[in-house]
């Protein structure tokens, strides 16, 4: 099994932004914001390894139209303003490992990362492969 097969990508896409409501699905250049990052992400990794964590049915409907799976709605207790990304990532990883398979790495990509390019992901991946002691990378 390759290292890339051991990566789970968690996309924390909460629907309840206070500053910019529905920001993850607002249109940027006629496409929903989340779609820019997802389009680039699938050039790097299989859709089966991408887990979108959301509490919003509009986001679920949108990403399902893009052929992504959303196997659960994020619980309200980890969907509030004070919820950390770490809490969301742990929840998603626990669900994935309980229902699909164990993973060695968790990559978190925000839906607002509209300028993300495959080369950015490749560079990060190469850093992890070079340094086996690496525990996190931003």
mmCIF file of N, CA and C in Angstrom:
data_model
loop_
_atom_site.group_PDB
_atom_site.id
_atom_site.type_symbol
_atom_site.label_atom_id
_atom_site.label_comp_id
_atom_site.label_asym_id
_atom_site.label_seq_id
_atom_site.Cartn_x
_atom_site.Cartn_y
_atom_site.Cartn_z
ATOM 1 N N UNK A 1 0.842 -1.179 0.000
ATOM 2 C CA UNK A 1 0.000 0.000 0.000
ATOM 3 C C UNK A 1 0.889 1.244 0.000
ATOM 4 N N UNK A 2 0.588 2.180 -0.873
ATOM 5 C CA UNK A 2 1.391 3.401 -0.941
ATOM 6 C C UNK A 2 1.011 4.362 0.188
ATOM 7 N N UNK A 3 1.902 5.289 0.444
ATOM 8 C CA UNK A 3 1.646 6.295 1.480
ATOM 9 C C UNK A 3 0.401 7.105 1.124
ATOM 10 N N UNK A 4 0.226 7.408 -0.140
ATOM 11 C CA UNK A 4 -0.924 8.210 -0.570
ATOM 12 C C UNK A 4 -2.251 7.505 -0.271
ATOM 13 N N UNK A 5 -2.245 6.183 -0.296
ATOM 14 C CA UNK A 5 -3.457 5.417 0.018
ATOM 15 C C UNK A 5 -3.819 5.473 1.495
ATOM 16 N N UNK A 6 -2.927 6.006 2.309
ATOM 17 C CA UNK A 6 -3.137 6.067 3.756
ATOM 18 C C UNK A 6 -3.521 7.464 4.238
ATOM 19 N N UNK A 7 -3.937 8.323 3.288
ATOM 20 C CA UNK A 7 -4.316 9.701 3.621
ATOM 21 C C UNK A 7 -5.832 9.850 3.580
ATOM 22 N N UNK A 8 -6.398 10.374 4.644
ATOM 23 C CA UNK A 8 -7.797 10.776 4.658
ATOM 24 C C UNK A 8 -7.818 12.301 4.589
ATOM 25 N N UNK A 9 -8.577 12.836 3.662
ATOM 26 C CA UNK A 9 -8.741 14.281 3.563
ATOM 27 C C UNK A 9 -10.070 14.654 4.217
ATOM 28 N N UNK A 10 -9.997 15.531 5.205
ATOM 29 C CA UNK A 10 -11.195 16.019 5.885
ATOM 30 C C UNK A 10 -11.434 17.456 5.431
ATOM 31 N N UNK A 11 -12.639 17.706 4.953
ATOM 32 C CA UNK A 11 -13.038 19.043 4.525
ATOM 33 C C UNK A 11 -14.086 19.544 5.524
ATOM 34 N N UNK A 12 -13.686 20.435 6.447
ATOM 35 C CA UNK A 12 -14.644 20.959 7.424
ATOM 36 C C UNK A 12 -15.477 22.086 6.791
ATOM 37 N N UNK A 13 -16.722 21.774 6.447
ATOM 38 C CA UNK A 13 -17.563 22.717 5.712
ATOM 39 C C UNK A 13 -18.832 23.033 6.491
ATOM 40 N N UNK A 14 -18.697 23.825 7.526
ATOM 41 C CA UNK A 14 -19.838 24.201 8.355
ATOM 42 C C UNK A 14 -20.740 25.170 7.588
ATOM 43 N N UNK A 15 -22.013 25.056 7.817
ATOM 44 C CA UNK A 15 -22.954 25.927 7.125
ATOM 45 C C UNK A 15 -23.236 27.230 7.842
ATOM 46 N N UNK A 16 -22.926 27.317 9.113
ATOM 47 C CA UNK A 16 -23.366 28.447 9.930
ATOM 48 C C UNK A 16 -22.378 29.568 10.171
ATOM 49 N N UNK A 17 -21.655 29.985 9.173
ATOM 50 C CA UNK A 17 -20.739 31.112 9.354
ATOM 51 C C UNK A 17 -21.519 32.365 9.755
ATOM 52 N N UNK A 18 -21.027 33.065 10.757
ATOM 53 C CA UNK A 18 -21.693 34.289 11.223
ATOM 54 C C UNK A 18 -21.290 35.497 10.376
ATOM 55 N N UNK A 19 -20.002 35.580 10.035
ATOM 56 C CA UNK A 19 -19.518 36.740 9.288
ATOM 57 C C UNK A 19 -19.967 36.729 7.835
ATOM 58 N N UNK A 20 -19.981 35.552 7.226
ATOM 59 C CA UNK A 20 -20.357 35.436 5.821
ATOM 60 C C UNK A 20 -21.233 34.189 5.660
ATOM 61 N N UNK A 21 -22.533 34.334 5.913
ATOM 62 C CA UNK A 21 -23.429 33.174 5.860
ATOM 63 C C UNK A 21 -23.320 32.405 4.539
ATOM 64 N N UNK A 22 -23.340 31.091 4.670
ATOM 65 C CA UNK A 22 -23.271 30.172 3.516
ATOM 66 C C UNK A 22 -22.012 30.380 2.671
ATOM 67 N N UNK A 23 -20.925 30.808 3.314
ATOM 68 C CA UNK A 23 -19.709 31.142 2.555
ATOM 69 C C UNK A 23 -19.171 29.968 1.740
ATOM 70 N N UNK A 24 -19.291 28.763 2.244
ATOM 71 C CA UNK A 24 -18.706 27.612 1.551
ATOM 72 C C UNK A 24 -19.378 27.298 0.217
ATOM 73 N N UNK A 25 -20.605 27.779 0.034
ATOM 74 C CA UNK A 25 -21.291 27.530 -1.228
ATOM 75 C C UNK A 25 -21.580 28.822 -1.999
ATOM 76 N N UNK A 26 -21.081 29.944 -1.504
ATOM 77 C CA UNK A 26 -21.217 31.197 -2.259
ATOM 78 C C UNK A 26 -20.434 31.079 -3.554
ATOM 79 N N UNK A 27 -20.921 31.732 -4.566
ATOM 80 C CA UNK A 27 -20.275 31.605 -5.873
ATOM 81 C C UNK A 27 -19.086 32.543 -6.013
ATOM 82 N N UNK A 28 -18.008 31.966 -6.516
ATOM 83 C CA UNK A 28 -16.801 32.694 -6.883
ATOM 84 C C UNK A 28 -16.610 32.385 -8.368
ATOM 85 N N UNK A 29 -16.644 33.389 -9.205
ATOM 86 C CA UNK A 29 -16.510 33.186 -10.645
ATOM 87 C C UNK A 29 -17.516 32.128 -11.147
ATOM 88 N N UNK A 30 -18.741 32.254 -10.691
ATOM 89 C CA UNK A 30 -19.875 31.407 -11.088
ATOM 90 C C UNK A 30 -19.825 29.956 -10.616
ATOM 91 N N UNK A 31 -18.942 29.645 -9.682
ATOM 92 C CA UNK A 31 -18.897 28.295 -9.110
ATOM 93 C C UNK A 31 -18.918 28.404 -7.584
ATOM 94 N N UNK A 32 -19.580 27.462 -6.906
ATOM 95 C CA UNK A 32 -19.559 27.478 -5.444
ATOM 96 C C UNK A 32 -18.119 27.381 -4.923
ATOM 97 N N UNK A 33 -17.840 28.136 -3.871
ATOM 98 C CA UNK A 33 -16.479 28.198 -3.343
ATOM 99 C C UNK A 33 -15.883 26.814 -3.101
ATOM 100 N N UNK A 34 -16.630 25.918 -2.498
ATOM 101 C CA UNK A 34 -16.115 24.585 -2.168
ATOM 102 C C UNK A 34 -15.704 23.801 -3.422
ATOM 103 N N UNK A 35 -16.330 24.086 -4.547
ATOM 104 C CA UNK A 35 -16.042 23.316 -5.758
ATOM 105 C C UNK A 35 -14.633 23.556 -6.295
ATOM 106 N N UNK A 36 -14.075 24.747 -6.084
ATOM 107 C CA UNK A 36 -12.715 25.046 -6.574
ATOM 108 C C UNK A 36 -11.697 24.124 -5.922
ATOM 109 N N UNK A 37 -11.773 23.995 -4.618
ATOM 110 C CA UNK A 37 -10.835 23.155 -3.879
ATOM 111 C C UNK A 37 -11.053 21.674 -4.209
ATOM 112 N N UNK A 38 -12.299 21.238 -4.293
ATOM 113 C CA UNK A 38 -12.579 19.830 -4.581
ATOM 114 C C UNK A 38 -12.096 19.437 -5.976
ATOM 115 N N UNK A 39 -12.261 20.335 -6.926
ATOM 116 C CA UNK A 39 -11.798 20.069 -8.296
ATOM 117 C C UNK A 39 -10.289 19.810 -8.328
ATOM 118 N N UNK A 40 -9.555 20.548 -7.541
ATOM 119 C CA UNK A 40 -8.099 20.395 -7.496
ATOM 120 C C UNK A 40 -7.715 19.165 -6.668
ATOM 121 N N UNK A 41 -8.444 18.927 -5.610
ATOM 122 C CA UNK A 41 -8.148 17.822 -4.700
ATOM 123 C C UNK A 41 -8.235 16.462 -5.389
ATOM 124 N N UNK A 42 -9.205 16.283 -6.279
ATOM 125 C CA UNK A 42 -9.354 14.987 -6.951
ATOM 126 C C UNK A 42 -8.246 14.726 -7.973
ATOM 127 N N UNK A 43 -7.451 15.727 -8.275
ATOM 128 C CA UNK A 43 -6.269 15.509 -9.111
ATOM 129 C C UNK A 43 -5.158 14.861 -8.299
ATOM 130 N N UNK A 44 -5.281 14.937 -6.974
ATOM 131 C CA UNK A 44 -4.258 14.447 -6.055
ATOM 132 C C UNK A 44 -4.632 13.109 -5.421
ATOM 133 N N UNK A 45 -5.906 12.925 -5.115
ATOM 134 C CA UNK A 45 -6.317 11.767 -4.313
ATOM 135 C C UNK A 45 -7.711 11.292 -4.725
ATOM 136 N N UNK A 46 -8.006 10.058 -4.431
ATOM 137 C CA UNK A 46 -9.296 9.455 -4.771
ATOM 138 C C UNK A 46 -10.441 10.104 -3.987
ATOM 139 N N UNK A 47 -11.584 10.227 -4.643
ATOM 140 C CA UNK A 47 -12.780 10.752 -3.962
ATOM 141 C C UNK A 47 -13.144 9.915 -2.738
ATOM 142 N N UNK A 48 -12.809 8.631 -2.785
ATOM 143 C CA UNK A 48 -13.128 7.736 -1.668
ATOM 144 C C UNK A 48 -12.382 8.119 -0.388
ATOM 145 N N UNK A 49 -11.312 8.889 -0.537
ATOM 146 C CA UNK A 49 -10.505 9.297 0.615
ATOM 147 C C UNK A 49 -10.806 10.726 1.053
ATOM 148 N N UNK A 50 -11.858 11.297 0.516
ATOM 149 C CA UNK A 50 -12.247 12.665 0.866
ATOM 150 C C UNK A 50 -13.536 12.597 1.669
ATOM 151 N N UNK A 51 -13.491 13.132 2.875
ATOM 152 C CA UNK A 51 -14.652 13.113 3.759
ATOM 153 C C UNK A 51 -15.053 14.558 4.065
ATOM 154 N N UNK A 52 -16.217 14.933 3.600
ATOM 155 C CA UNK A 52 -16.716 16.285 3.831
ATOM 156 C C UNK A 52 -17.550 16.247 5.101
ATOM 157 N N UNK A 53 -17.108 17.025 6.078
ATOM 158 C CA UNK A 53 -17.788 17.093 7.367
ATOM 159 C C UNK A 53 -18.607 18.374 7.407
ATOM 160 N N UNK A 54 -19.920 18.217 7.350
ATOM 161 C CA UNK A 54 -20.798 19.386 7.344
ATOM 162 C C UNK A 54 -22.043 19.146 8.184
ATOM 163 N N UNK A 55 -22.631 20.243 8.590
ATOM 164 C CA UNK A 55 -23.894 20.218 9.323
ATOM 165 C C UNK A 55 -25.021 20.806 8.470
ATOM 166 N N UNK A 56 -24.729 21.069 7.205
ATOM 167 C CA UNK A 56 -25.632 21.830 6.348
ATOM 168 C C UNK A 56 -26.120 20.995 5.156
ATOM 169 N N UNK A 57 -27.432 20.856 5.036
ATOM 170 C CA UNK A 57 -27.998 20.040 3.956
ATOM 171 C C UNK A 57 -27.781 20.661 2.582
ATOM 172 N N UNK A 58 -27.655 21.979 2.502
ATOM 173 C CA UNK A 58 -27.364 22.619 1.214
ATOM 174 C C UNK A 58 -25.977 22.214 0.716
ATOM 175 N N UNK A 59 -25.020 22.145 1.631
ATOM 176 C CA UNK A 59 -23.667 21.706 1.265
ATOM 177 C C UNK A 59 -23.704 20.241 0.859
ATOM 178 N N UNK A 60 -24.424 19.431 1.611
ATOM 179 C CA UNK A 60 -24.561 18.007 1.270
ATOM 180 C C UNK A 60 -25.105 17.859 -0.150
ATOM 181 N N UNK A 61 -26.184 18.547 -0.455
ATOM 182 C CA UNK A 61 -26.797 18.435 -1.789
ATOM 183 C C UNK A 61 -25.841 18.880 -2.882
ATOM 184 N N UNK A 62 -25.123 19.957 -2.649
ATOM 185 C CA UNK A 62 -24.189 20.470 -3.652
ATOM 186 C C UNK A 62 -23.063 19.478 -3.937
ATOM 187 N N UNK A 63 -22.417 18.973 -2.883
ATOM 188 C CA UNK A 63 -21.278 18.079 -3.113
ATOM 189 C C UNK A 63 -21.723 16.713 -3.624
ATOM 190 N N UNK A 64 -22.928 16.297 -3.282
ATOM 191 C CA UNK A 64 -23.445 15.048 -3.848
ATOM 192 C C UNK A 64 -23.663 15.187 -5.352
ATOM 193 N N UNK A 65 -24.070 16.367 -5.796
ATOM 194 C CA UNK A 65 -24.213 16.617 -7.236
ATOM 195 C C UNK A 65 -22.856 16.551 -7.931
ATOM 196 N N UNK A 66 -21.793 16.791 -7.183
ATOM 197 C CA UNK A 66 -20.430 16.711 -7.721
ATOM 198 C C UNK A 66 -19.865 15.299 -7.557
ATOM 199 N N UNK A 67 -20.717 14.365 -7.114
ATOM 200 C CA UNK A 67 -20.365 12.959 -6.957
ATOM 201 C C UNK A 67 -19.427 12.685 -5.777
ATOM 202 N N UNK A 68 -19.569 13.481 -4.719
ATOM 203 C CA UNK A 68 -18.836 13.225 -3.480
ATOM 204 C C UNK A 68 -19.811 12.630 -2.476
ATOM 205 N N UNK A 69 -19.295 11.782 -1.618
ATOM 206 C CA UNK A 69 -20.105 11.152 -0.591
ATOM 207 C C UNK A 69 -20.059 11.971 0.696
ATOM 208 N N UNK A 70 -21.208 12.106 1.319
ATOM 209 C CA UNK A 70 -21.292 12.728 2.646
ATOM 210 C C UNK A 70 -22.049 11.727 3.512
ATOM 211 N N UNK A 71 -21.322 10.838 4.197
ATOM 212 C CA UNK A 71 -21.971 9.720 4.880
ATOM 213 C C UNK A 71 -22.695 10.076 6.177
ATOM 214 N N UNK A 72 -22.511 11.301 6.671
ATOM 215 C CA UNK A 72 -23.194 11.706 7.900
ATOM 216 C C UNK A 72 -23.292 13.228 7.941
ATOM 217 N N UNK A 73 -24.247 13.720 8.716
ATOM 218 C CA UNK A 73 -24.290 15.146 9.037
ATOM 219 C C UNK A 73 -23.522 15.319 10.342
ATOM 220 N N UNK A 74 -22.694 16.338 10.380
ATOM 221 C CA UNK A 74 -21.908 16.585 11.585
ATOM 222 C C UNK A 74 -22.846 16.913 12.750
ATOM 223 N N UNK A 75 -22.625 16.285 13.909
ATOM 224 C CA UNK A 75 -23.480 16.535 15.070
ATOM 225 C C UNK A 75 -23.426 18.008 15.518
ATOM 226 N N UNK A 76 -24.547 18.482 16.035
ATOM 227 C CA UNK A 76 -24.653 19.874 16.499
ATOM 228 C C UNK A 76 -23.597 20.212 17.547
ATOM 229 N N UNK A 77 -23.234 19.237 18.390
ATOM 230 C CA UNK A 77 -22.275 19.527 19.464
ATOM 231 C C UNK A 77 -20.881 19.882 18.938
ATOM 232 N N UNK A 78 -20.590 19.567 17.689
ATOM 233 C CA UNK A 78 -19.304 19.972 17.100
ATOM 234 C C UNK A 78 -19.524 20.807 15.834
ATOM 235 N N UNK A 79 -20.580 21.616 15.874
ATOM 236 C CA UNK A 79 -20.883 22.474 14.729
ATOM 237 C C UNK A 79 -21.022 23.943 15.112
ATOM 238 N N UNK A 80 -20.666 24.271 16.325
ATOM 239 C CA UNK A 80 -20.834 25.647 16.790
ATOM 240 C C UNK A 80 -19.658 26.553 16.482
ATOM 241 N N UNK A 81 -19.832 27.817 16.827
ATOM 242 C CA UNK A 81 -18.811 28.839 16.597
ATOM 243 C C UNK A 81 -17.488 28.532 17.295
ATOM 244 N N UNK A 82 -17.555 27.860 18.419
ATOM 245 C CA UNK A 82 -16.339 27.611 19.209
ATOM 246 C C UNK A 82 -15.728 26.237 18.969
ATOM 247 N N UNK A 83 -16.316 25.479 18.055
ATOM 248 C CA UNK A 83 -15.780 24.159 17.729
ATOM 249 C C UNK A 83 -14.448 24.323 17.011
ATOM 250 N N UNK A 84 -13.470 23.529 17.396
ATOM 251 C CA UNK A 84 -12.153 23.610 16.763
ATOM 252 C C UNK A 84 -12.071 22.672 15.559
ATOM 253 N N UNK A 85 -11.153 22.983 14.685
ATOM 254 C CA UNK A 85 -10.905 22.111 13.535
ATOM 255 C C UNK A 85 -10.453 20.740 14.016
ATOM 256 N N UNK A 86 -9.669 20.709 15.089
ATOM 257 C CA UNK A 86 -9.207 19.437 15.633
ATOM 258 C C UNK A 86 -10.381 18.545 16.048
ATOM 259 N N UNK A 87 -11.391 19.124 16.692
ATOM 260 C CA UNK A 87 -12.566 18.337 17.084
ATOM 261 C C UNK A 87 -13.268 17.751 15.851
ATOM 262 N N UNK A 88 -13.396 18.557 14.821
ATOM 263 C CA UNK A 88 -14.050 18.110 13.588
ATOM 264 C C UNK A 88 -13.224 17.004 12.930
ATOM 265 N N UNK A 89 -11.911 17.206 12.861
ATOM 266 C CA UNK A 89 -11.025 16.217 12.234
ATOM 267 C C UNK A 89 -11.045 14.896 13.006
ATOM 268 N N UNK A 90 -11.002 14.966 14.326
ATOM 269 C CA UNK A 90 -11.049 13.738 15.140
ATOM 270 C C UNK A 90 -12.355 12.982 14.912
ATOM 271 N N UNK A 91 -13.457 13.705 14.897
ATOM 272 C CA UNK A 91 -14.760 13.079 14.678
ATOM 273 C C UNK A 91 -14.798 12.378 13.320
ATOM 274 N N UNK A 92 -14.350 13.087 12.275
ATOM 275 C CA UNK A 92 -14.361 12.524 10.920
ATOM 276 C C UNK A 92 -13.442 11.308 10.822
ATOM 277 N N UNK A 93 -12.241 11.425 11.379
ATOM 278 C CA UNK A 93 -11.291 10.311 11.342
ATOM 279 C C UNK A 93 -11.839 9.106 12.103
ATOM 280 N N UNK A 94 -12.406 9.332 13.273
ATOM 281 C CA UNK A 94 -12.988 8.226 14.046
ATOM 282 C C UNK A 94 -14.101 7.542 13.262
ATOM 283 N N UNK A 95 -14.955 8.345 12.604
ATOM 284 C CA UNK A 95 -16.023 7.748 11.806
ATOM 285 C C UNK A 95 -15.435 6.909 10.674
ATOM 286 N N UNK A 96 -14.472 7.482 9.956
ATOM 287 C CA UNK A 96 -13.890 6.804 8.806
ATOM 288 C C UNK A 96 -13.219 5.493 9.226
ATOM 289 N N UNK A 97 -12.434 5.555 10.287
ATOM 290 C CA UNK A 97 -11.713 4.351 10.728
ATOM 291 C C UNK A 97 -12.655 3.297 11.306
ATOM 292 N N UNK A 98 -13.780 3.718 11.860
ATOM 293 C CA UNK A 98 -14.761 2.759 12.380
ATOM 294 C C UNK A 98 -15.584 2.116 11.267
ATOM 295 N N UNK A 99 -15.754 2.830 10.166
ATOM 296 C CA UNK A 99 -16.640 2.370 9.109
ATOM 297 C C UNK A 99 -15.958 1.957 7.804
ATOM 298 N N UNK A 100 -14.753 2.452 7.561
ATOM 299 C CA UNK A 100 -14.084 2.166 6.291
ATOM 300 C C UNK A 100 -12.760 1.438 6.543
ATOM 301 N N UNK A 101 -11.742 2.182 6.980
ATOM 302 C CA UNK A 101 -10.448 1.569 7.275
ATOM 303 C C UNK A 101 -9.558 2.546 8.038
ATOM 304 N N UNK A 102 -8.525 2.022 8.644
ATOM 305 C CA UNK A 102 -7.551 2.835 9.377
ATOM 306 C C UNK A 102 -6.709 3.632 8.395
ATOM 307 N N UNK A 103 -6.350 4.847 8.797
ATOM 308 C CA UNK A 103 -5.526 5.714 7.963
ATOM 309 C C UNK A 103 -4.311 6.175 8.762
ATOM 310 N N UNK A 104 -3.227 6.444 8.065
ATOM 311 C CA UNK A 104 -1.995 6.888 8.717
ATOM 312 C C UNK A 104 -1.911 8.409 8.813
ATOM 313 N N UNK A 105 -2.550 9.098 7.865
ATOM 314 C CA UNK A 105 -2.454 10.558 7.801
ATOM 315 C C UNK A 105 -3.826 11.178 7.632
ATOM 316 N N UNK A 106 -3.989 12.368 8.193
ATOM 317 C CA UNK A 106 -5.199 13.152 7.997
ATOM 318 C C UNK A 106 -4.788 14.506 7.450
ATOM 319 N N UNK A 107 -5.343 14.849 6.317
ATOM 320 C CA UNK A 107 -5.088 16.128 5.674
ATOM 321 C C UNK A 107 -6.364 16.949 5.797
ATOM 322 N N UNK A 108 -6.236 18.167 6.280
ATOM 323 C CA UNK A 108 -7.395 19.045 6.437
ATOM 324 C C UNK A 108 -7.290 20.138 5.383
ATOM 325 N N UNK A 109 -8.341 20.249 4.577
ATOM 326 C CA UNK A 109 -8.386 21.286 3.545
ATOM 327 C C UNK A 109 -9.695 22.061 3.734
ATOM 328 N N UNK A 110 -9.568 23.366 3.899
ATOM 329 C CA UNK A 110 -10.755 24.202 4.077
ATOM 330 C C UNK A 110 -11.425 24.501 2.732
ATOM 331 N N UNK A 111 -12.753 24.569 2.714
ATOM 332 C CA UNK A 111 -13.476 24.879 1.479
ATOM 333 C C UNK A 111 -13.117 26.252 0.913
ATOM 334 N N UNK A 112 -12.590 27.111 1.749
ATOM 335 C CA UNK A 112 -12.223 28.462 1.321
ATOM 336 C C UNK A 112 -10.857 28.504 0.642
ATOM 337 N N UNK A 113 -10.218 27.367 0.468
ATOM 338 C CA UNK A 113 -8.887 27.290 -0.166
ATOM 339 C C UNK A 113 -9.031 27.293 -1.685
ATOM 340 N N UNK A 114 -9.556 28.373 -2.218
ATOM 341 C CA UNK A 114 -9.890 28.405 -3.642
ATOM 342 C C UNK A 114 -8.662 28.483 -4.548
ATOM 343 N N UNK A 115 -7.521 28.837 -3.987
ATOM 344 C CA UNK A 115 -6.309 28.919 -4.809
ATOM 345 C C UNK A 115 -5.423 27.681 -4.675
ATOM 346 N N UNK A 116 -5.918 26.663 -3.999
ATOM 347 C CA UNK A 116 -5.183 25.412 -3.844
ATOM 348 C C UNK A 116 -4.891 24.805 -5.214
ATOM 349 N N UNK A 117 -3.668 24.336 -5.385
ATOM 350 C CA UNK A 117 -3.269 23.669 -6.624
ATOM 351 C C UNK A 117 -2.701 22.295 -6.293
ATOM 352 N N UNK A 118 -2.785 21.398 -7.237
ATOM 353 C CA UNK A 118 -2.261 20.050 -7.049
ATOM 354 C C UNK A 118 -0.794 20.101 -6.660
ATOM 355 N N UNK A 119 -0.022 21.003 -7.230
ATOM 356 C CA UNK A 119 1.404 21.093 -6.906
ATOM 357 C C UNK A 119 1.621 21.398 -5.410
ATOM 358 N N UNK A 120 0.701 22.153 -4.793
ATOM 359 C CA UNK A 120 0.800 22.423 -3.356
ATOM 360 C C UNK A 120 0.654 21.116 -2.563
ATOM 361 N N UNK A 121 -0.287 20.299 -2.980
ATOM 362 C CA UNK A 121 -0.509 19.011 -2.327
ATOM 363 C C UNK A 121 0.669 18.073 -2.565
ATOM 364 N N UNK A 122 1.174 18.053 -3.796
ATOM 365 C CA UNK A 122 2.348 17.231 -4.107
ATOM 366 C C UNK A 122 3.550 17.644 -3.266
ATOM 367 N N UNK A 123 3.771 18.941 -3.121
ATOM 368 C CA UNK A 123 4.903 19.434 -2.312
ATOM 369 C C UNK A 123 4.763 19.023 -0.855
ATOM 370 N N UNK A 124 3.573 19.147 -0.306
ATOM 371 C CA UNK A 124 3.342 18.751 1.083
ATOM 372 C C UNK A 124 3.552 17.249 1.250
ATOM 373 N N UNK A 125 3.020 16.483 0.309
ATOM 374 C CA UNK A 125 3.154 15.033 0.336
ATOM 375 C C UNK A 125 4.627 14.625 0.280
ATOM 376 N N UNK A 126 5.405 15.286 -0.562
ATOM 377 C CA UNK A 126 6.834 14.979 -0.675
ATOM 378 C C UNK A 126 7.590 15.309 0.613
ATOM 379 N N UNK A 127 7.196 16.359 1.307
ATOM 380 C CA UNK A 127 7.820 16.695 2.594
ATOM 381 C C UNK A 127 7.569 15.599 3.623
ATOM 382 N N UNK A 128 6.353 15.086 3.652
ATOM 383 C CA UNK A 128 6.014 14.013 4.598
ATOM 384 C C UNK A 128 6.804 12.751 4.266
ATOM 385 N N UNK A 129 6.918 12.425 2.983
ATOM 386 C CA UNK A 129 7.666 11.227 2.581
ATOM 387 C C UNK A 129 9.150 11.364 2.928
ATOM 388 N N UNK A 130 9.702 12.577 2.798
ATOM 389 C CA UNK A 130 11.122 12.806 3.087
ATOM 390 C C UNK A 130 11.428 12.706 4.573
ATOM 391 N N UNK A 131 10.512 13.168 5.404
ATOM 392 C CA UNK A 131 10.758 13.240 6.837
ATOM 393 C C UNK A 131 9.787 12.332 7.587
ATOM 394 N N UNK A 132 10.222 11.116 7.872
ATOM 395 C CA UNK A 132 9.367 10.141 8.532
ATOM 396 C C UNK A 132 8.975 10.553 9.960
ATOM 397 N N UNK A 133 9.719 11.495 10.546
ATOM 398 C CA UNK A 133 9.384 11.975 11.891
ATOM 399 C C UNK A 133 8.357 13.096 11.883
ATOM 400 N N UNK A 134 7.949 13.499 10.710
ATOM 401 C CA UNK A 134 6.993 14.596 10.559
ATOM 402 C C UNK A 134 5.646 14.187 11.186
ATOM 403 N N UNK A 135 5.157 14.999 12.084
ATOM 404 C CA UNK A 135 3.855 14.718 12.705
ATOM 405 C C UNK A 135 2.778 15.688 12.248
ATOM 406 N N UNK A 136 3.188 16.817 11.700
ATOM 407 C CA UNK A 136 2.207 17.755 11.145
ATOM 408 C C UNK A 136 2.896 18.667 10.140
ATOM 409 N N UNK A 137 2.080 19.203 9.249
ATOM 410 C CA UNK A 137 2.618 20.052 8.188
ATOM 411 C C UNK A 137 1.525 21.059 7.835
ATOM 412 N N UNK A 138 1.899 22.327 7.766
ATOM 413 C CA UNK A 138 0.938 23.371 7.414
ATOM 414 C C UNK A 138 1.303 23.967 6.091
#
